[in-house]
Amino acid sequence: MNILLGLMPFLVFAVAARLFGTSGALCAAALTALILCARDWTGPRRHCGLLELVSLIVFGSLAVYAGLTRPAWPVMGVRLAVDAVLLLVMLASLLIGRPFTLGYARPEGDPAVWLTPRFIRGHYVVSGVWTAAVAAIVAADALVLVWPNALMVGVAVIVTALLAASRFTRRYAASLRT
């Protein structure tokens, strides 16, 4: 479930925004992404995953900008922007023929399997499911931004999307191993 770990900066931002405000949450998310990238660079993977790298760039840039200019950003506006960037990156990975989940599976999988059609197809499916989950999250963010009273609906959509994508990934990966 390295994908969930890759999404950790986005989750940290969502939680930290309630505790520290937008600027503090951007810093916390950037620090989380930096820690994950450092772990990846010094570990057996020897490269930072796409989600972690995008998180580091987006949250790091926004944290620096917020520190320099002190904008009065609404938390939901920032959440919508960073989640939309994540969605665009995921979509782009599918469109260019390199599903983002490949980088998370290859270090753990058998190298002989990496180029098989079944392996590649499986990653298109899993990446597609996660992309759909993030699309639902972006829609929930937009709903809450436009209609703040829908916060609990937005939270329910986000939690459901993440749990569904996580469960699907686990079950689908298990079915491919048999």
Short mmCIF file of C-alpha atoms in Angstrom, two decimals:
data_model
loop_
_atom_site.label_atom_id
_atom_site.label_comp_id
_atom_site.label_asym_id
_atom_site.label_seq_id
_atom_site.Cartn_x
_atom_site.Cartn_y
_atom_site.Cartn_z
CA MET A 1 0.00 0.00 0.00
CA ASN A 2 2.81 2.37 -0.93
CA ILE A 3 0.21 4.44 -2.80
CA LEU A 4 -1.42 5.43 0.48
CA LEU A 5 1.99 6.39 1.82
CA GLY A 6 2.50 8.50 -1.31
CA LEU A 7 -0.76 10.31 -0.55
CA MET A 8 0.28 10.97 3.05
CA PRO A 9 1.27 14.64 2.43
CA PHE A 10 -2.24 15.33 1.12
CA LEU A 11 -3.77 13.67 4.18
CA VAL A 12 -1.40 15.57 6.49
CA PHE A 13 -2.43 18.82 4.82
CA ALA A 14 -6.13 18.05 5.30
CA VAL A 15 -5.67 17.30 9.02
CA ALA A 16 -3.09 20.01 9.74
CA ALA A 17 -5.25 22.69 8.10
CA ARG A 18 -7.76 22.27 10.92
CA LEU A 19 -5.02 22.58 13.55
CA PHE A 20 -2.56 25.11 12.13
CA GLY A 21 -4.32 26.95 9.31
CA THR A 22 -3.36 26.98 5.65
CA SER A 23 0.28 28.09 5.94
CA GLY A 24 1.08 25.68 8.76
CA ALA A 25 -0.61 22.84 6.90
CA LEU A 26 1.39 23.58 3.74
CA CYS A 27 4.61 23.41 5.78
CA ALA A 28 3.54 20.16 7.48
CA ALA A 29 2.63 18.59 4.12
CA ALA A 30 5.89 19.75 2.52
CA LEU A 31 7.89 18.34 5.44
CA THR A 32 6.01 15.04 5.17
CA ALA A 33 6.77 14.87 1.44
CA LEU A 34 10.43 15.68 2.09
CA ILE A 35 10.67 12.90 4.68
CA LEU A 36 9.05 10.41 2.29
CA CYS A 37 11.38 11.42 -0.57
CA ALA A 38 14.44 11.19 1.70
CA ARG A 39 13.30 7.73 2.81
CA ASP A 40 12.90 6.67 -0.83
CA TRP A 41 16.22 8.14 -1.98
CA THR A 42 18.18 6.47 0.81
CA GLY A 43 16.27 3.17 0.76
CA PRO A 44 16.26 0.28 -1.68
CA ARG A 45 14.13 2.20 -4.22
CA ARG A 46 16.83 4.86 -4.77
CA HIS A 47 14.26 7.20 -6.31
CA CYS A 48 11.37 9.28 -5.10
CA GLY A 49 7.89 8.08 -6.09
CA LEU A 50 5.82 10.27 -8.39
CA LEU A 51 3.23 11.13 -5.73
CA GLU A 52 5.91 12.05 -3.20
CA LEU A 53 7.81 14.17 -5.72
CA VAL A 54 4.68 16.01 -6.86
CA SER A 55 3.77 16.57 -3.20
CA LEU A 56 7.22 17.95 -2.42
CA ILE A 57 7.10 20.35 -5.36
CA VAL A 58 3.50 21.52 -4.87
CA PHE A 59 3.43 21.79 -1.09
CA GLY A 60 7.00 23.08 -0.89
CA SER A 61 6.36 25.79 -3.48
CA LEU A 62 3.08 26.83 -1.90
CA ALA A 63 4.63 26.85 1.59
CA VAL A 64 7.47 29.13 0.43
CA TYR A 65 5.03 31.39 -1.41
CA ALA A 66 2.72 31.55 1.62
CA GLY A 67 5.69 32.32 3.88
CA LEU A 68 6.82 35.17 1.66
CA THR A 69 3.48 36.76 0.79
CA ARG A 70 1.16 35.72 3.63
CA PRO A 71 -1.91 35.28 1.37
CA ALA A 72 -5.34 34.88 2.90
CA TRP A 73 -6.11 31.57 1.22
CA PRO A 74 -9.19 29.61 2.19
CA VAL A 75 -8.23 26.08 3.21
CA MET A 76 -10.77 24.50 0.86
CA GLY A 77 -9.45 26.56 -2.05
CA VAL A 78 -5.92 25.29 -1.45
CA ARG A 79 -7.17 21.73 -0.98
CA LEU A 80 -9.04 21.94 -4.27
CA ALA A 81 -5.93 23.28 -6.04
CA VAL A 82 -3.50 20.64 -4.69
CA ASP A 83 -5.96 17.80 -5.23
CA ALA A 84 -6.59 19.03 -8.79
CA VAL A 85 -2.82 19.02 -9.44
CA LEU A 86 -2.64 15.46 -8.14
CA LEU A 87 -5.54 14.46 -10.40
CA LEU A 88 -3.84 16.04 -13.44
CA VAL A 89 -0.58 14.19 -12.70
CA MET A 90 -2.43 10.89 -12.36
CA LEU A 91 -4.35 11.47 -15.59
CA ALA A 92 -1.17 12.47 -17.41
CA SER A 93 0.58 9.28 -16.24
CA LEU A 94 -2.20 7.25 -17.83
CA LEU A 95 -2.25 9.30 -21.02
CA ILE A 96 1.51 9.01 -21.60
CA GLY A 97 1.40 5.25 -21.05
CA ARG A 98 3.23 5.13 -17.70
CA PRO A 99 0.61 4.50 -14.99
CA PHE A 100 1.85 6.13 -11.79
CA THR A 101 1.44 2.91 -9.79
CA LEU A 102 4.25 1.22 -11.74
CA GLY A 103 6.86 3.02 -9.66
CA TYR A 104 5.32 1.66 -6.48
CA ALA A 105 5.08 -1.97 -7.58
CA ARG A 106 8.35 -2.52 -9.41
CA PRO A 107 10.69 -2.35 -6.41
CA GLU A 108 8.63 -5.04 -4.70
CA GLY A 109 7.78 -7.22 -7.67
CA ASP A 110 9.62 -9.79 -9.73
CA PRO A 111 11.61 -8.08 -12.54
CA ALA A 112 10.66 -10.88 -14.97
CA VAL A 113 7.02 -9.83 -14.65
CA TRP A 114 7.43 -6.05 -15.14
CA LEU A 115 7.00 -6.03 -18.92
CA THR A 116 4.24 -8.61 -19.22
CA PRO A 117 0.93 -7.39 -20.65
CA ARG A 118 -0.93 -8.63 -17.56
CA PHE A 119 1.32 -6.60 -15.23
CA ILE A 120 1.01 -3.42 -17.31
CA ARG A 121 -2.77 -3.85 -17.77
CA GLY A 122 -3.16 -4.38 -14.03
CA HIS A 123 -1.42 -1.09 -13.37
CA TYR A 124 -3.65 0.74 -15.81
CA VAL A 125 -6.63 -0.64 -13.88
CA VAL A 126 -5.23 0.24 -10.43
CA SER A 127 -4.05 3.69 -11.57
CA GLY A 128 -7.47 4.26 -13.13
CA VAL A 129 -9.23 3.39 -9.89
CA TRP A 130 -7.00 5.73 -7.88
CA THR A 131 -7.47 8.47 -10.47
CA ALA A 132 -11.24 8.06 -10.19
CA ALA A 133 -10.96 8.24 -6.39
CA VAL A 134 -8.99 11.49 -6.61
CA ALA A 135 -11.53 12.84 -9.13
CA ALA A 136 -14.24 12.16 -6.53
CA ILE A 137 -12.11 13.97 -3.93
CA VAL A 138 -11.70 16.98 -6.24
CA ALA A 139 -15.47 17.04 -6.77
CA ALA A 140 -16.01 16.87 -2.99
CA ASP A 141 -13.52 19.71 -2.45
CA ALA A 142 -15.33 21.83 -5.05
CA LEU A 143 -18.71 21.06 -3.46
CA VAL A 144 -17.50 22.12 -0.01
CA LEU A 145 -15.83 25.25 -1.42
CA VAL A 146 -19.08 26.33 -3.07
CA TRP A 147 -21.38 25.04 -0.33
CA PRO A 148 -19.59 25.01 3.05
CA ASN A 149 -22.58 23.34 4.75
CA ALA A 150 -21.75 20.20 2.77
CA LEU A 151 -18.55 19.59 4.77
CA MET A 152 -19.71 16.27 6.21
CA VAL A 153 -20.81 15.09 2.75
CA GLY A 154 -17.38 16.06 1.42
CA VAL A 155 -15.60 14.20 4.20
CA ALA A 156 -17.76 11.12 3.60
CA VAL A 157 -16.97 11.19 -0.13
CA ILE A 158 -13.22 11.55 0.54
CA VAL A 159 -13.09 8.74 3.10
CA THR A 160 -15.24 6.46 0.94
CA ALA A 161 -13.13 7.14 -2.17
CA LEU A 162 -9.86 6.40 -0.37
CA LEU A 163 -11.17 3.28 1.33
CA ALA A 164 -12.74 1.96 -1.87
CA ALA A 165 -9.57 2.52 -3.92
CA SER A 166 -7.44 0.96 -1.19
CA ARG A 167 -9.66 -2.12 -0.87
CA PHE A 168 -9.93 -2.51 -4.62
CA THR A 169 -6.15 -2.32 -4.99
CA ARG A 170 -5.57 -4.95 -2.33
CA ARG A 171 -8.17 -7.36 -3.74
CA TYR A 172 -7.24 -6.81 -7.36
CA ALA A 173 -3.52 -7.31 -6.67
CA ALA A 174 -4.33 -10.53 -4.80
CA SER A 175 -6.45 -11.77 -7.72
CA LEU A 176 -3.58 -11.12 -10.14
CA ARG A 177 -1.19 -13.22 -8.04
CA THR A 178 -3.38 -16.32 -8.36
#
